[in-house]
Each structure stands twice: as structure tokens, then as C-alpha cells.
Amino acid sequence: MTGQDFSPKRCALVGGGVIGAGWAARFVLNGRDAVLYDPSPESRVRAEAILAMARAAWAKLLPGALPQEGRLHIAATLDEALDGADFVQESLPEIETLKCAVLARIDALLPAGVPIASSTSGLLPTRLQAGLRHPGRFVVGHPFNPVYLLPLVEICGGEQTSAETRTRVATFYRAIGMQVLHVRKEVDGFIADRLLEALWREGLWLIEEGVATTAELDDAIRYGAGLRWAFMGTFLTYRLAGGDAGMRHFLAQFGPALKLPWTRLVAPELTQTLIDRVATQSDDQAAGVAVRALESLRDEALVKIVRALATVGPQGYGAGATLNAFVAGRATVRQDGAPTGWQGVVPPDWIDYNGHMTEHRYLQLFGEATDRLLHAIGAGMDYVAAGQSFYTVETHLRHLGQAYGGMAITVRTRILDADDKRLHLFHTLTEAGGDTPLATAEHMLVHVDTARGRGAPMPGAVAEAIALLRAAQGGEPRPEGAGRAIAMPRRP
Ligand SMILES: NC(=O)C1=CN([C@@H]2O[C@H](COP(=O)(O)OP(=O)(O)OC[C@H]3O[C@@H](n4cnc5c(N)ncnc54)[C@H](O)[C@@H]3O)[C@@H](O)[C@H]2O)C=CC1
Ligand SMILES: C[N+](C)(C)CC(=O)CC(=O)[O-]
């Protein structure tokens, strides 16, 4: 067994604070049932509030590709949460003794094959798994806040973690849109938190020394390095800072500064004076804006950054590439031969001054529906990277009704015709569950050898996939409106 087909349906969450509730939202939005246990009386309200925020963010992050939601259930006991669970994500407070005690109970209650992942920010998995009867199924899956939007998750196994557990958990995280970073060697704080903590230590020292305030430290990041970190990180950025000679010149020029006493990297003592100073500066910085409002600002910015990165280069870049791969991976073929088309909710910023979905969004979502069909016939991003693609050469769009903000809509795609170089598609947009077309789009696509920049016959596998889809759609009548041209109505 390789673990590459691991796809849990019922996920237990143990601990439902910031991180546990964030995981629950990601699971639910990916069609998994999330059963959360947290003795805090606030856990239900918090989990529902975080799910509502996550739902709003995903509607903007993935318009058209929203999966069918799973259910969120709040369990009264740990036993109830674990009953029938096929995956467990532990997000208890960062206290090793507490985690070990609860993990031992989880281990005792669960069948041996169910993986258990811990969200710990830096505790060593070898220590957390030491008291378990089945330590091989335990692994660290360290996420980043907000879990429902940031794709990164670090996977770190302990000495007894099985290779199968790592693969299974990584497979599952990828399937729910995450970017897995395997930590090669067990180390306190893993990779990302060691970097974040170094910055945080230095920041606290600068505050104690009176060099900068919390707001100034944040400005030093968000107007500069933070912008480039979103897509290149430190090392690729520094390669570019080395000019044409790249990293070698960078190291030669700036390496000697490593010997200078620039950074302290030693956290100052958290005295009451320092705590008060940091907290007061943070209150001033927030200027009375509530945490919820800051969270919604953060989510809006993250969604826009990731969507922008999805349009960089042929396949998207950084987190944008992860998003594209996630969306493409969701495109499958239904039993009736139709690719699972675009489905989602019309976001509020798609509405124009007439109160309807604005014109160019129709073309966007019909274009995305075309991309899903191309993925389904084996002509997705890998295909494009390998030098072949389909170009749209003609489009006819009809507006027959109105889509409004918040309306759940779907696009269904038909292959009308195909030959060795051409693909003739017809998309129909309806309200979800309805039959009345609100808009249709007819496209002619040509198969292209992109390196030579000219039309070329499709490879056999793609032609076969098209033939299979057409055969499956064979019984359906030709859609009304197919082949129509724009013309003035005939006058009597
Ligand atoms: N907050 C963050 O930015 C991040 C935290 N983490 C890690 O995630 C874990 C959880 O952290 P947060 O969610 O921030 O903490 P939190 O304090 O927001 O939530 C912890 C929750 O655990 C619950 N709890 C306590 N004892 C319990 C028990 N016996 N059974 C079930 N629930 C219990 C508490 O009621 C609380 O709601 C920690 O290991 C932390 O290091 C990981 C990534 C980021
Ligand atoms: C502060 N923290 C160590 C809990 C942070 C993380 O673990 C990751 C994050 O979200 O920054």
C-alpha cells in the first residue's frame, strides 16, 4: 500500500482554537465532514465564525471551483469526535505534557490504521509519539494561520513515523489545496518557525532597545521584503541581488557582513516593562480596529495576492501555482461524460452598475470551464509546459438572462465537434440546479505546437479522450443556439 489514495471523509479535530477551527473550515470547504472536540464553551461559536469567514474567502479565491461542502459537527466528548474518524488533526495548546496525554487517549480509542497529525509549531514528533501504542501513524502537520487560506503545511515525522503515514497525510493535505513541505530532518521549530522566530527575536530586541516600534518593524517588512517574500523567498531574491553573477557574487559581497554584529538573535527577557511596551505599541498600531476587522482585511489581501500569483507565468507562480494545480486537479469527468464544469457563487465584485454580473466575467468563467475540459482530456498545465496547447480562435457569447451577486451558478460544457486539429465547444450557464440558460458561449479551439507557433494534430491520447467524452454525450440533442450568428431580427 502506497498511501497515495488516502482520502478521509470524516476528520476529527481535537482542540478547536485558532488553528483547530481553521483546519475544520478547510476540511469542510473541501467536502469532508469535520467533527470537532474542544471543552471550551466558545468552541461552537468560534468554529462557526471561522467557517463563515473561510467560506467568504473561498468564494473569492475559487469562484467556480467550490467543492460541495462537508458538515461541521461539534462533539460533546473526545470519544464522540473519534467515532468513525478516518483522520485526526490535533491542535491542542502548545504544552508537551498535555499533548502527550491526549494523544495517548486518541491512540487508545482509534483503530490502528487511522493517521494522527499534530499541528504543533515546534515540539519534536519523536517525543510526542513516544507513549503511543501505534507510533508509526503519528506525524506533525504544521499549518499556518489562517489555515483555510495559507497553503503551506510542514510535515515532520519522528523516529517511529512510518513512510506510509507521511505519504498518506501528504496526499490528503495536497488534495485539500495545500503545499506540503517535508522536513528532512527532525528539528525543533521545523523550518518556517525557526525563520519566523529569528525575525521575532530580533524585533523584540529592537523594541527593547528603543530602535523601533511594532508599527515601524511591520512597515520595514510590508513595504519591502514582505512583498517579494510572497513569491520568491530569501534565497531566490538574493540570487537576483547578486546581479548577473547571482548567488556567488551576492555571497562575496555581503557574506563578510555576517561577521559584523548586526543581529542579536537572542530574545530579550520578557519583563513586565517589555510586555507592556510591546502590547501598548500593538494597541496603538491597531488604532482601535477590532481583531475580526483585521482578519477580514488579511483574508481579502491574501485572496487577492494568491489570485494575482495564479496569473503569473504560464502556470502561476508560488502559491498561485498551488492554487492552479488545486483547481485543475478538481476537474474530473462525470458519469454522463461531462467534465465537472464551473460551479460557484457570483462574487459581489463581479457585479456592474446595472446590478448584474458584468460582461467580461462571463468570458472569464467560460474560459475557466474550457480549461477544466482541457484538463479532463489530458491537456492541462503539464501539457502546456511540454509544448502543446489549445488556442481559442473564435467565440460567440449570448446573454439570455441575468446572474446576480451571490447567485449559485454552474456551467455545463458540451463538445459539439472535433477533428484532428479543432475542438468545437458549447458552454451553458444556469442557476445551480436550474435548466434555464442565463448565458451560452460557443468556442472554436485549435490545437497548437507552441514551440513552432502553428497548428498541429492532437496526439492520439487527447483525441481518444475527446472521442470518449463525445460518445458519452452522444444521446443529448444539439443545444439550442449552437451555430447561431449575430443578426438583426427579420422584419415582416
Ligand atoms: N496560533 C498560531 O498561529 C499557530 C498555532 N499552531 C499550533 O496549533 C496548536 C493550537 O494552537 P492555537 O489554535 O493557536 O491555540 P488556541 O489556544 O487558540 O486553541 C487551543 C484549544 O485547545 C482547547 N483544549 C485545551 N485542552 C483540550 C483538551 N484536553 N481537549 C480538546 N481541546 C482542548 C482549548 O479550549 C483551545 O480552544 C498549537 O500546537 C500551536 O503551536 C500552529 C500554527 C500556527
Ligand atoms: C507563532 N507560531 C509559532 C504559533 C506561528 C506558527 O506556528 C505558524 C504561523 O502561522 O505563523
mmCIF file with all atom_site columns, N, CA and C in Angstrom, residues 196-261:
data_model
loop_
_atom_site.group_PDB
_atom_site.id
_atom_site.type_symbol
_atom_site.label_atom_id
_atom_site.label_alt_id
_atom_site.label_comp_id
_atom_site.label_asym_id
_atom_site.label_entity_id
_atom_site.label_seq_id
_atom_site.pdbx_PDB_ins_code
_atom_site.Cartn_x
_atom_site.Cartn_y
_atom_site.Cartn_z
_atom_site.occupancy
_atom_site.B_iso_or_equiv
_atom_site.pdbx_formal_charge
_atom_site.auth_seq_id
_atom_site.auth_comp_id
_atom_site.auth_asym_id
_atom_site.auth_atom_id
_atom_site.pdbx_PDB_model_num
ATOM 1   N N  . LEU A 1 196 ? 10.775 32.412 11.262  1.00 0.00 ? 196 LEU A N  1
ATOM 2   C CA . LEU A 1 196 ? 9.882  33.433 11.828  1.00 0.00 ? 196 LEU A CA 1
ATOM 3   C C  . LEU A 1 196 ? 10.347 33.850 13.209  1.00 0.00 ? 196 LEU A C  1
ATOM 4   N N  . GLU A 1 197 ? 10.834 32.876 13.969  1.00 0.00 ? 197 GLU A N  1
ATOM 5   C CA . GLU A 1 197 ? 11.239 33.224 15.336  1.00 0.00 ? 197 GLU A CA 1
ATOM 6   C C  . GLU A 1 197 ? 12.497 34.077 15.343  1.00 0.00 ? 197 GLU A C  1
ATOM 7   N N  . ALA A 1 198 ? 13.392 33.826 14.390  1.00 0.00 ? 198 ALA A N  1
ATOM 8   C CA . ALA A 1 198 ? 14.608 34.645 14.322  1.00 0.00 ? 198 ALA A CA 1
ATOM 9   C C  . ALA A 1 198 ? 14.220 36.111 14.116  1.00 0.00 ? 198 ALA A C  1
ATOM 10  N N  . LEU A 1 199 ? 13.260 36.341 13.239  1.00 0.00 ? 199 LEU A N  1
ATOM 11  C CA . LEU A 1 199 ? 12.801 37.708 12.957  1.00 0.00 ? 199 LEU A CA 1
ATOM 12  C C  . LEU A 1 199 ? 12.117 38.309 14.182  1.00 0.00 ? 199 LEU A C  1
ATOM 13  N N  . TRP A 1 200 ? 11.346 37.482 14.847  1.00 0.00 ? 200 TRP A N  1
ATOM 14  C CA . TRP A 1 200 ? 10.588 37.950 16.011  1.00 0.00 ? 200 TRP A CA 1
ATOM 15  C C  . TRP A 1 200 ? 11.541 38.316 17.162  1.00 0.00 ? 200 TRP A C  1
ATOM 16  N N  . ARG A 1 201 ? 12.537 37.456 17.387  1.00 0.00 ? 201 ARG A N  1
ATOM 17  C CA . ARG A 1 201 ? 13.529 37.747 18.446  1.00 0.00 ? 201 ARG A CA 1
ATOM 18  C C  . ARG A 1 201 ? 14.202 39.082 18.176  1.00 0.00 ? 201 ARG A C  1
ATOM 19  N N  . GLU A 1 202 ? 14.616 39.255 16.916  1.00 0.00 ? 202 GLU A N  1
ATOM 20  C CA . GLU A 1 202 ? 15.333 40.477 16.567  1.00 0.00 ? 202 GLU A CA 1
ATOM 21  C C  . GLU A 1 202 ? 14.424 41.689 16.752  1.00 0.00 ? 202 GLU A C  1
ATOM 22  N N  . GLY A 1 203 ? 13.134 41.518 16.381  1.00 0.00 ? 203 GLY A N  1
ATOM 23  C CA . GLY A 1 203 ? 12.177 42.612 16.529  1.00 0.00 ? 203 GLY A CA 1
ATOM 24  C C  . GLY A 1 203 ? 11.999 42.988 17.989  1.00 0.00 ? 203 GLY A C  1
ATOM 25  N N  . LEU A 1 204 ? 11.865 41.992 18.863  1.00 0.00 ? 204 LEU A N  1
ATOM 26  C CA . LEU A 1 204 ? 11.683 42.286 20.294  1.00 0.00 ? 204 LEU A CA 1
ATOM 27  C C  . LEU A 1 204 ? 12.906 43.013 20.849  1.00 0.00 ? 204 LEU A C  1
ATOM 28  N N  . TRP A 1 205 ? 14.078 42.609 20.367  1.00 0.00 ? 205 TRP A N  1
ATOM 29  C CA . TRP A 1 205 ? 15.304 43.264 20.832  1.00 0.00 ? 205 TRP A CA 1
ATOM 30  C C  . TRP A 1 205 ? 15.320 44.731 20.376  1.00 0.00 ? 205 TRP A C  1
ATOM 31  N N  . LEU A 1 206 ? 14.913 44.963 19.125  1.00 0.00 ? 206 LEU A N  1
ATOM 32  C CA . LEU A 1 206 ? 14.892 46.347 18.605  1.00 0.00 ? 206 LEU A CA 1
ATOM 33  C C  . LEU A 1 206 ? 13.885 47.209 19.377  1.00 0.00 ? 206 LEU A C  1
ATOM 34  N N  . ILE A 1 207 ? 12.780 46.578 19.808  1.00 0.00 ? 207 ILE A N  1
ATOM 35  C CA . ILE A 1 207 ? 11.791 47.339 20.607  1.00 0.00 ? 207 ILE A CA 1
ATOM 36  C C  . ILE A 1 207 ? 12.384 47.656 21.975  1.00 0.00 ? 207 ILE A C  1
ATOM 37  N N  . GLU A 1 208 ? 13.004 46.662 22.584  1.00 0.00 ? 208 GLU A N  1
ATOM 38  C CA . GLU A 1 208 ? 13.574 46.898 23.920  1.00 0.00 ? 208 GLU A CA 1
ATOM 39  C C  . GLU A 1 208 ? 14.640 47.984 23.879  1.00 0.00 ? 208 GLU A C  1
ATOM 40  N N  . GLU A 1 209 ? 15.423 47.996 22.837  1.00 0.00 ? 209 GLU A N  1
ATOM 41  C CA . GLU A 1 209 ? 16.493 48.982 22.712  1.00 0.00 ? 209 GLU A CA 1
ATOM 42  C C  . GLU A 1 209 ? 15.971 50.358 22.293  1.00 0.00 ? 209 GLU A C  1
ATOM 43  N N  . GLY A 1 210 ? 14.661 50.433 21.994  1.00 0.00 ? 210 GLY A N  1
ATOM 44  C CA . GLY A 1 210 ? 14.080 51.717 21.576  1.00 0.00 ? 210 GLY A CA 1
ATOM 45  C C  . GLY A 1 210 ? 14.436 52.096 20.149  1.00 0.00 ? 210 GLY A C  1
ATOM 46  N N  . VAL A 1 211 ? 14.883 51.129 19.360  1.00 0.00 ? 211 VAL A N  1
ATOM 47  C CA . VAL A 1 211 ? 15.252 51.431 17.963  1.00 0.00 ? 211 VAL A CA 1
ATOM 48  C C  . VAL A 1 211 ? 13.989 51.595 17.110  1.00 0.00 ? 211 VAL A C  1
ATOM 49  N N  . ALA A 1 212 ? 12.968 50.773 17.365  1.00 0.00 ? 212 ALA A N  1
ATOM 50  C CA . ALA A 1 212 ? 11.766 50.816 16.525  1.00 0.00 ? 212 ALA A CA 1
ATOM 51  C C  . ALA A 1 212 ? 10.549 50.382 17.322  1.00 0.00 ? 212 ALA A C  1
ATOM 52  N N  . THR A 1 213 ? 9.375  50.786 16.826  1.00 0.00 ? 213 THR A N  1
ATOM 53  C CA . THR A 1 213 ? 8.108  50.352 17.443  1.00 0.00 ? 213 THR A CA 1
ATOM 54  C C  . THR A 1 213 ? 7.558  49.165 16.644  1.00 0.00 ? 213 THR A C  1
ATOM 55  N N  . THR A 1 214 ? 6.487  48.566 17.168  1.00 0.00 ? 214 THR A N  1
ATOM 56  C CA . THR A 1 214 ? 5.890  47.428 16.439  1.00 0.00 ? 214 THR A CA 1
ATOM 57  C C  . THR A 1 214 ? 5.446  47.875 15.042  1.00 0.00 ? 214 THR A C  1
ATOM 58  N N  . ALA A 1 215 ? 4.877  49.077 14.942  1.00 0.00 ? 215 ALA A N  1
ATOM 59  C CA . ALA A 1 215 ? 4.399  49.549 13.627  1.00 0.00 ? 215 ALA A CA 1
ATOM 60  C C  . ALA A 1 215 ? 5.575  49.768 12.684  1.00 0.00 ? 215 ALA A C  1
ATOM 61  N N  . GLU A 1 216 ? 6.669  50.331 13.202  1.00 0.00 ? 216 GLU A N  1
ATOM 62  C CA . GLU A 1 216 ? 7.823  50.571 12.316  1.00 0.00 ? 216 GLU A CA 1
ATOM 63  C C  . GLU A 1 216 ? 8.453  49.252 11.856  1.00 0.00 ? 216 GLU A C  1
ATOM 64  N N  . LEU A 1 217 ? 8.496  48.283 12.760  1.00 0.00 ? 217 LEU A N  1
ATOM 65  C CA . LEU A 1 217 ? 9.039  46.979 12.371  1.00 0.00 ? 217 LEU A CA 1
ATOM 66  C C  . LEU A 1 217 ? 8.178  46.345 11.279  1.00 0.00 ? 217 LEU A C  1
ATOM 67  N N  . ASP A 1 218 ? 6.850  46.470 11.428  1.00 0.00 ? 218 ASP A N  1
ATOM 68  C CA . ASP A 1 218 ? 5.976  45.889 10.406  1.00 0.00 ? 218 ASP A CA 1
ATOM 69  C C  . ASP A 1 218 ? 6.114  46.638 9.083   1.00 0.00 ? 218 ASP A C  1
ATOM 70  N N  . ASP A 1 219 ? 6.270  47.968 9.157   1.00 0.00 ? 219 ASP A N  1
ATOM 71  C CA . ASP A 1 219 ? 6.468  48.730 7.906   1.00 0.00 ? 219 ASP A CA 1
ATOM 72  C C  . ASP A 1 219 ? 7.747  48.284 7.204   1.00 0.00 ? 219 ASP A C  1
ATOM 73  N N  . ALA A 1 220 ? 8.764  47.972 8.014   1.00 0.00 ? 220 ALA A N  1
ATOM 74  C CA . ALA A 1 220 ? 10.042 47.556 7.422   1.00 0.00 ? 220 ALA A CA 1
ATOM 75  C C  . ALA A 1 220 ? 9.875  46.274 6.602   1.00 0.00 ? 220 ALA A C  1
ATOM 76  N N  . ILE A 1 221 ? 8.865  45.493 6.937   1.00 0.00 ? 221 ILE A N  1
ATOM 77  C CA . ILE A 1 221 ? 8.628  44.254 6.180   1.00 0.00 ? 221 ILE A CA 1
ATOM 78  C C  . ILE A 1 221 ? 7.623  44.480 5.057   1.00 0.00 ? 221 ILE A C  1
ATOM 79  N N  . ARG A 1 222 ? 6.475  45.114 5.406   1.00 0.00 ? 222 ARG A N  1
ATOM 80  C CA . ARG A 1 222 ? 5.362  45.072 4.433   1.00 0.00 ? 222 ARG A CA 1
ATOM 81  C C  . ARG A 1 222 ? 5.561  45.963 3.230   1.00 0.00 ? 222 ARG A C  1
ATOM 82  N N  . TYR A 1 223 ? 6.420  47.007 3.357   1.00 0.00 ? 223 TYR A N  1
ATOM 83  C CA . TYR A 1 223 ? 6.661  47.853 2.177   1.00 0.00 ? 223 TYR A CA 1
ATOM 84  C C  . TYR A 1 223 ? 7.883  47.384 1.391   1.00 0.00 ? 223 TYR A C  1
ATOM 85  N N  . GLY A 1 224 ? 8.562  46.382 1.900   1.00 0.00 ? 224 GLY A N  1
ATOM 86  C CA . GLY A 1 224 ? 9.792  45.959 1.221   1.00 0.00 ? 224 GLY A CA 1
ATOM 87  C C  . GLY A 1 224 ? 9.861  44.460 1.041   1.00 0.00 ? 224 GLY A C  1
ATOM 88  N N  . ALA A 1 225 ? 10.704 43.841 1.876   1.00 0.00 ? 225 ALA A N  1
ATOM 89  C CA . ALA A 1 225 ? 10.974 42.410 1.694   1.00 0.00 ? 225 ALA A CA 1
ATOM 90  C C  . ALA A 1 225 ? 9.713  41.561 1.695   1.00 0.00 ? 225 ALA A C  1
ATOM 91  N N  . GLY A 1 226 ? 8.712  41.942 2.494   1.00 0.00 ? 226 GLY A N  1
ATOM 92  C CA . GLY A 1 226 ? 7.493  41.132 2.581   1.00 0.00 ? 226 GLY A CA 1
ATOM 93  C C  . GLY A 1 226 ? 6.831  40.949 1.227   1.00 0.00 ? 226 GLY A C  1
ATOM 94  N N  . LEU A 1 227 ? 6.868  42.011 0.409   1.00 0.00 ? 227 LEU A N  1
ATOM 95  C CA . LEU A 1 227 ? 6.235  41.912 -0.909  1.00 0.00 ? 227 LEU A CA 1
ATOM 96  C C  . LEU A 1 227 ? 6.925  40.857 -1.760  1.00 0.00 ? 227 LEU A C  1
ATOM 97  N N  . ARG A 1 228 ? 8.253  40.814 -1.721  1.00 0.00 ? 228 ARG A N  1
ATOM 98  C CA . ARG A 1 228 ? 8.927  39.826 -2.565  1.00 0.00 ? 228 ARG A CA 1
ATOM 99  C C  . ARG A 1 228 ? 8.938  38.434 -1.920  1.00 0.00 ? 228 ARG A C  1
ATOM 100 N N  . TRP A 1 229 ? 8.854  38.389 -0.595  1.00 0.00 ? 229 TRP A N  1
ATOM 101 C CA . TRP A 1 229 ? 8.796  37.077 0.051   1.00 0.00 ? 229 TRP A CA 1
ATOM 102 C C  . TRP A 1 229 ? 7.560  36.292 -0.387  1.00 0.00 ? 229 TRP A C  1
ATOM 103 N N  . ALA A 1 230 ? 6.495  37.025 -0.764  1.00 0.00 ? 230 ALA A N  1
ATOM 104 C CA . ALA A 1 230 ? 5.246  36.324 -1.130  1.00 0.00 ? 230 ALA A CA 1
ATOM 105 C C  . ALA A 1 230 ? 5.455  35.411 -2.323  1.00 0.00 ? 230 ALA A C  1
ATOM 106 N N  . PHE A 1 231 ? 6.507  35.622 -3.106  1.00 0.00 ? 231 PHE A N  1
ATOM 107 C CA . PHE A 1 231 ? 6.649  34.733 -4.267  1.00 0.00 ? 231 PHE A CA 1
ATOM 108 C C  . PHE A 1 231 ? 8.056  34.201 -4.461  1.00 0.00 ? 231 PHE A C  1
ATOM 109 N N  . MET A 1 232 ? 9.099  34.856 -3.871  1.00 0.00 ? 232 MET A N  1
ATOM 110 C CA . MET A 1 232 ? 10.446 34.358 -4.141  1.00 0.00 ? 232 MET A CA 1
ATOM 111 C C  . MET A 1 232 ? 11.218 33.909 -2.910  1.00 0.00 ? 232 MET A C  1
ATOM 112 N N  . GLY A 1 233 ? 10.786 34.316 -1.726  1.00 0.00 ? 233 GLY A N  1
ATOM 113 C CA . GLY A 1 233 ? 11.554 33.920 -0.547  1.00 0.00 ? 233 GLY A CA 1
ATOM 114 C C  . GLY A 1 233 ? 12.892 34.636 -0.506  1.00 0.00 ? 233 GLY A C  1
ATOM 115 N N  . THR A 1 234 ? 13.751 34.218 0.434   1.00 0.00 ? 234 THR A N  1
ATOM 116 C CA . THR A 1 234 ? 15.016 34.932 0.651   1.00 0.00 ? 234 THR A CA 1
ATOM 117 C C  . THR A 1 234 ? 16.074 34.547 -0.379  1.00 0.00 ? 234 THR A C  1
ATOM 118 N N  . PHE A 1 235 ? 16.194 33.263 -0.669  1.00 0.00 ? 235 PHE A N  1
ATOM 119 C CA . PHE A 1 235 ? 17.371 32.831 -1.445  1.00 0.00 ? 235 PHE A CA 1
ATOM 120 C C  . PHE A 1 235 ? 17.281 33.186 -2.930  1.00 0.00 ? 235 PHE A C  1
ATOM 121 N N  . LEU A 1 236 ? 16.091 33.054 -3.502  1.00 0.00 ? 236 LEU A N  1
ATOM 122 C CA . LEU A 1 236 ? 15.961 33.442 -4.912  1.00 0.00 ? 236 LEU A CA 1
ATOM 123 C C  . LEU A 1 236 ? 16.090 34.965 -5.040  1.00 0.00 ? 236 LEU A C  1
ATOM 124 N N  . THR A 1 237 ? 15.545 35.677 -4.051  1.00 0.00 ? 237 THR A N  1
ATOM 125 C CA . THR A 1 237 ? 15.657 37.140 -4.063  1.00 0.00 ? 237 THR A CA 1
ATOM 126 C C  . THR A 1 237 ? 17.125 37.556 -4.005  1.00 0.00 ? 237 THR A C  1
ATOM 127 N N  . TYR A 1 238 ? 17.888 36.903 -3.148  1.00 0.00 ? 238 TYR A N  1
ATOM 128 C CA . TYR A 1 238 ? 19.308 37.277 -3.000  1.00 0.00 ? 238 TYR A CA 1
ATOM 129 C C  . TYR A 1 238 ? 20.122 36.863 -4.229  1.00 0.00 ? 238 TYR A C  1
ATOM 130 N N  . ARG A 1 239 ? 19.680 35.822 -4.896  1.00 0.00 ? 239 ARG A N  1
ATOM 131 C CA . ARG A 1 239 ? 20.349 35.465 -6.160  1.00 0.00 ? 239 ARG A CA 1
ATOM 132 C C  . ARG A 1 239 ? 20.259 36.649 -7.127  1.00 0.00 ? 239 ARG A C  1
ATOM 133 N N  . LEU A 1 240 ? 19.070 37.255 -7.183  1.00 0.00 ? 240 LEU A N  1
ATOM 134 C CA . LEU A 1 240 ? 18.883 38.391 -8.088  1.00 0.00 ? 240 LEU A CA 1
ATOM 135 C C  . LEU A 1 240 ? 19.681 39.605 -7.602  1.00 0.00 ? 240 LEU A C  1
ATOM 136 N N  . ALA A 1 241 ? 19.801 39.732 -6.262  1.00 0.00 ? 241 ALA A N  1
ATOM 137 C CA . ALA A 1 241 ? 20.569 40.856 -5.710  1.00 0.00 ? 241 ALA A CA 1
ATOM 138 C C  . ALA A 1 241 ? 22.058 40.721 -6.038  1.00 0.00 ? 241 ALA A C  1
ATOM 139 N N  . GLY A 1 242 ? 22.477 39.531 -6.448  1.00 0.00 ? 242 GLY A N  1
ATOM 140 C CA . GLY A 1 242 ? 23.880 39.324 -6.839  1.00 0.00 ? 242 GLY A CA 1
ATOM 141 C C  . GLY A 1 242 ? 24.139 39.678 -8.300  1.00 0.00 ? 242 GLY A C  1
ATOM 142 N N  . GLY A 1 243 ? 23.112 40.234 -8.962  1.00 0.00 ? 243 GLY A N  1
ATOM 143 C CA . GLY A 1 243 ? 23.287 40.618 -10.367 1.00 0.00 ? 243 GLY A CA 1
ATOM 144 C C  . GLY A 1 243 ? 23.470 39.391 -11.253 1.00 0.00 ? 243 GLY A C  1
ATOM 145 N N  . ASP A 1 244 ? 24.109 39.608 -12.415 1.00 0.00 ? 244 ASP A N  1
ATOM 146 C CA . ASP A 1 244 ? 24.232 38.504 -13.374 1.00 0.00 ? 244 ASP A CA 1
ATOM 147 C C  . ASP A 1 244 ? 25.041 37.344 -12.800 1.00 0.00 ? 244 ASP A C  1
ATOM 148 N N  . ALA A 1 245 ? 25.949 37.619 -11.881 1.00 0.00 ? 245 ALA A N  1
ATOM 149 C CA . ALA A 1 245 ? 26.767 36.543 -11.305 1.00 0.00 ? 245 ALA A CA 1
ATOM 150 C C  . ALA A 1 245 ? 26.010 35.795 -10.205 1.00 0.00 ? 245 ALA A C  1
ATOM 151 N N  . GLY A 1 246 ? 24.814 36.284 -9.853  1.00 0.00 ? 246 GLY A N  1
ATOM 152 C CA . GLY A 1 246 ? 23.928 35.540 -8.966  1.00 0.00 ? 246 GLY A CA 1
ATOM 153 C C  . GLY A 1 246 ? 24.449 35.339 -7.554  1.00 0.00 ? 246 GLY A C  1
ATOM 154 N N  . MET A 1 247 ? 24.217 34.157 -7.036  1.00 0.00 ? 247 MET A N  1
ATOM 155 C CA . MET A 1 247 ? 24.483 33.876 -5.619  1.00 0.00 ? 247 MET A CA 1
ATOM 156 C C  . MET A 1 247 ? 25.963 33.993 -5.258  1.00 0.00 ? 247 MET A C  1
ATOM 157 N N  . ARG A 1 248 ? 26.847 33.592 -6.161  1.00 0.00 ? 248 ARG A N  1
ATOM 158 C CA . ARG A 1 248 ? 28.281 33.655 -5.804  1.00 0.00 ? 248 ARG A CA 1
ATOM 159 C C  . ARG A 1 248 ? 28.708 35.094 -5.552  1.00 0.00 ? 248 ARG A C  1
ATOM 160 N N  . HIS A 1 249 ? 28.246 36.005 -6.419  1.00 0.00 ? 249 HIS A N  1
ATOM 161 C CA . HIS A 1 249 ? 28.624 37.407 -6.208  1.00 0.00 ? 249 HIS A CA 1
ATOM 162 C C  . HIS A 1 249 ? 27.949 37.956 -4.958  1.00 0.00 ? 249 HIS A C  1
ATOM 163 N N  . PHE A 1 250 ? 26.699 37.534 -4.732  1.00 0.00 ? 250 PHE A N  1
ATOM 164 C CA . PHE A 1 250 ? 25.986 38.009 -3.536  1.00 0.00 ? 250 PHE A CA 1
ATOM 165 C C  . PHE A 1 250 ? 26.742 37.609 -2.267  1.00 0.00 ? 250 PHE A C  1
ATOM 166 N N  . LEU A 1 251 ? 27.180 36.328 -2.234  1.00 0.00 ? 251 LEU A N  1
ATOM 167 C CA . LEU A 1 251 ? 27.901 35.846 -1.040  1.00 0.00 ? 251 LEU A CA 1
ATOM 168 C C  . LEU A 1 251 ? 29.232 36.573 -0.883  1.00 0.00 ? 251 LEU A C  1
ATOM 169 N N  . ALA A 1 252 ? 29.903 36.825 -2.030  1.00 0.00 ? 252 ALA A N  1
ATOM 170 C CA . ALA A 1 252 ? 31.202 37.511 -1.939  1.00 0.00 ? 252 ALA A CA 1
ATOM 171 C C  . ALA A 1 252 ? 31.022 38.927 -1.419  1.00 0.00 ? 252 ALA A C  1
ATOM 172 N N  . GLN A 1 253 ? 29.956 39.592 -1.873  1.00 0.00 ? 253 GLN A N  1
ATOM 173 C CA . GLN A 1 253 ? 29.769 40.991 -1.492  1.00 0.00 ? 253 GLN A CA 1
ATOM 174 C C  . GLN A 1 253 ? 29.221 41.172 -0.085  1.00 0.00 ? 253 GLN A C  1
ATOM 175 N N  . PHE A 1 254 ? 28.186 40.383 0.248   1.00 0.00 ? 254 PHE A N  1
ATOM 176 C CA . PHE A 1 254 ? 27.500 40.601 1.531   1.00 0.00 ? 254 PHE A CA 1
ATOM 177 C C  . PHE A 1 254 ? 27.859 39.568 2.591   1.00 0.00 ? 254 PHE A C  1
ATOM 178 N N  . GLY A 1 255 ? 28.546 38.502 2.203   1.00 0.00 ? 255 GLY A N  1
ATOM 179 C CA . GLY A 1 255 ? 28.945 37.478 3.165   1.00 0.00 ? 255 GLY A CA 1
ATOM 180 C C  . GLY A 1 255 ? 29.772 38.034 4.320   1.00 0.00 ? 255 GLY A C  1
ATOM 181 N N  . PRO A 1 256 ? 30.739 38.910 4.050   1.00 0.00 ? 256 PRO A N  1
ATOM 182 C CA . PRO A 1 256 ? 31.556 39.416 5.148   1.00 0.00 ? 256 PRO A CA 1
ATOM 183 C C  . PRO A 1 256 ? 30.742 40.099 6.247   1.00 0.00 ? 256 PRO A C  1
ATOM 184 N N  . ALA A 1 257 ? 29.571 40.675 5.897   1.00 0.00 ? 257 ALA A N  1
ATOM 185 C CA . ALA A 1 257 ? 28.747 41.342 6.920   1.00 0.00 ? 257 ALA A CA 1
ATOM 186 C C  . ALA A 1 257 ? 28.252 40.357 7.968   1.00 0.00 ? 257 ALA A C  1
ATOM 187 N N  . LEU A 1 258 ? 28.264 39.058 7.627   1.00 0.00 ? 258 LEU A N  1
ATOM 188 C CA . LEU A 1 258 ? 27.820 38.072 8.617   1.00 0.00 ? 258 LEU A CA 1
ATOM 189 C C  . LEU A 1 258 ? 28.734 38.059 9.838   1.00 0.00 ? 258 LEU A C  1
ATOM 190 N N  . LYS A 1 259 ? 29.956 38.550 9.655   1.00 0.00 ? 259 LYS A N  1
ATOM 191 C CA . LYS A 1 259 ? 30.904 38.598 10.785  1.00 0.00 ? 259 LYS A CA 1
ATOM 192 C C  . LYS A 1 259 ? 30.685 39.844 11.651  1.00 0.00 ? 259 LYS A C  1
ATOM 193 N N  . LEU A 1 260 ? 29.922 40.821 11.115  1.00 0.00 ? 260 LEU A N  1
ATOM 194 C CA . LEU A 1 260 ? 29.677 42.060 11.872  1.00 0.00 ? 260 LEU A CA 1
ATOM 195 C C  . LEU A 1 260 ? 28.542 41.818 12.865  1.00 0.00 ? 260 LEU A C  1
ATOM 196 N N  . PRO A 1 261 ? 28.529 42.561 13.941  1.00 0.00 ? 261 PRO A N  1
ATOM 197 C CA . PRO A 1 261 ? 27.488 42.297 14.961  1.00 0.00 ? 261 PRO A CA 1
ATOM 198 C C  . PRO A 1 261 ? 26.152 42.947 14.610  1.00 0.00 ? 261 PRO A C  1
#
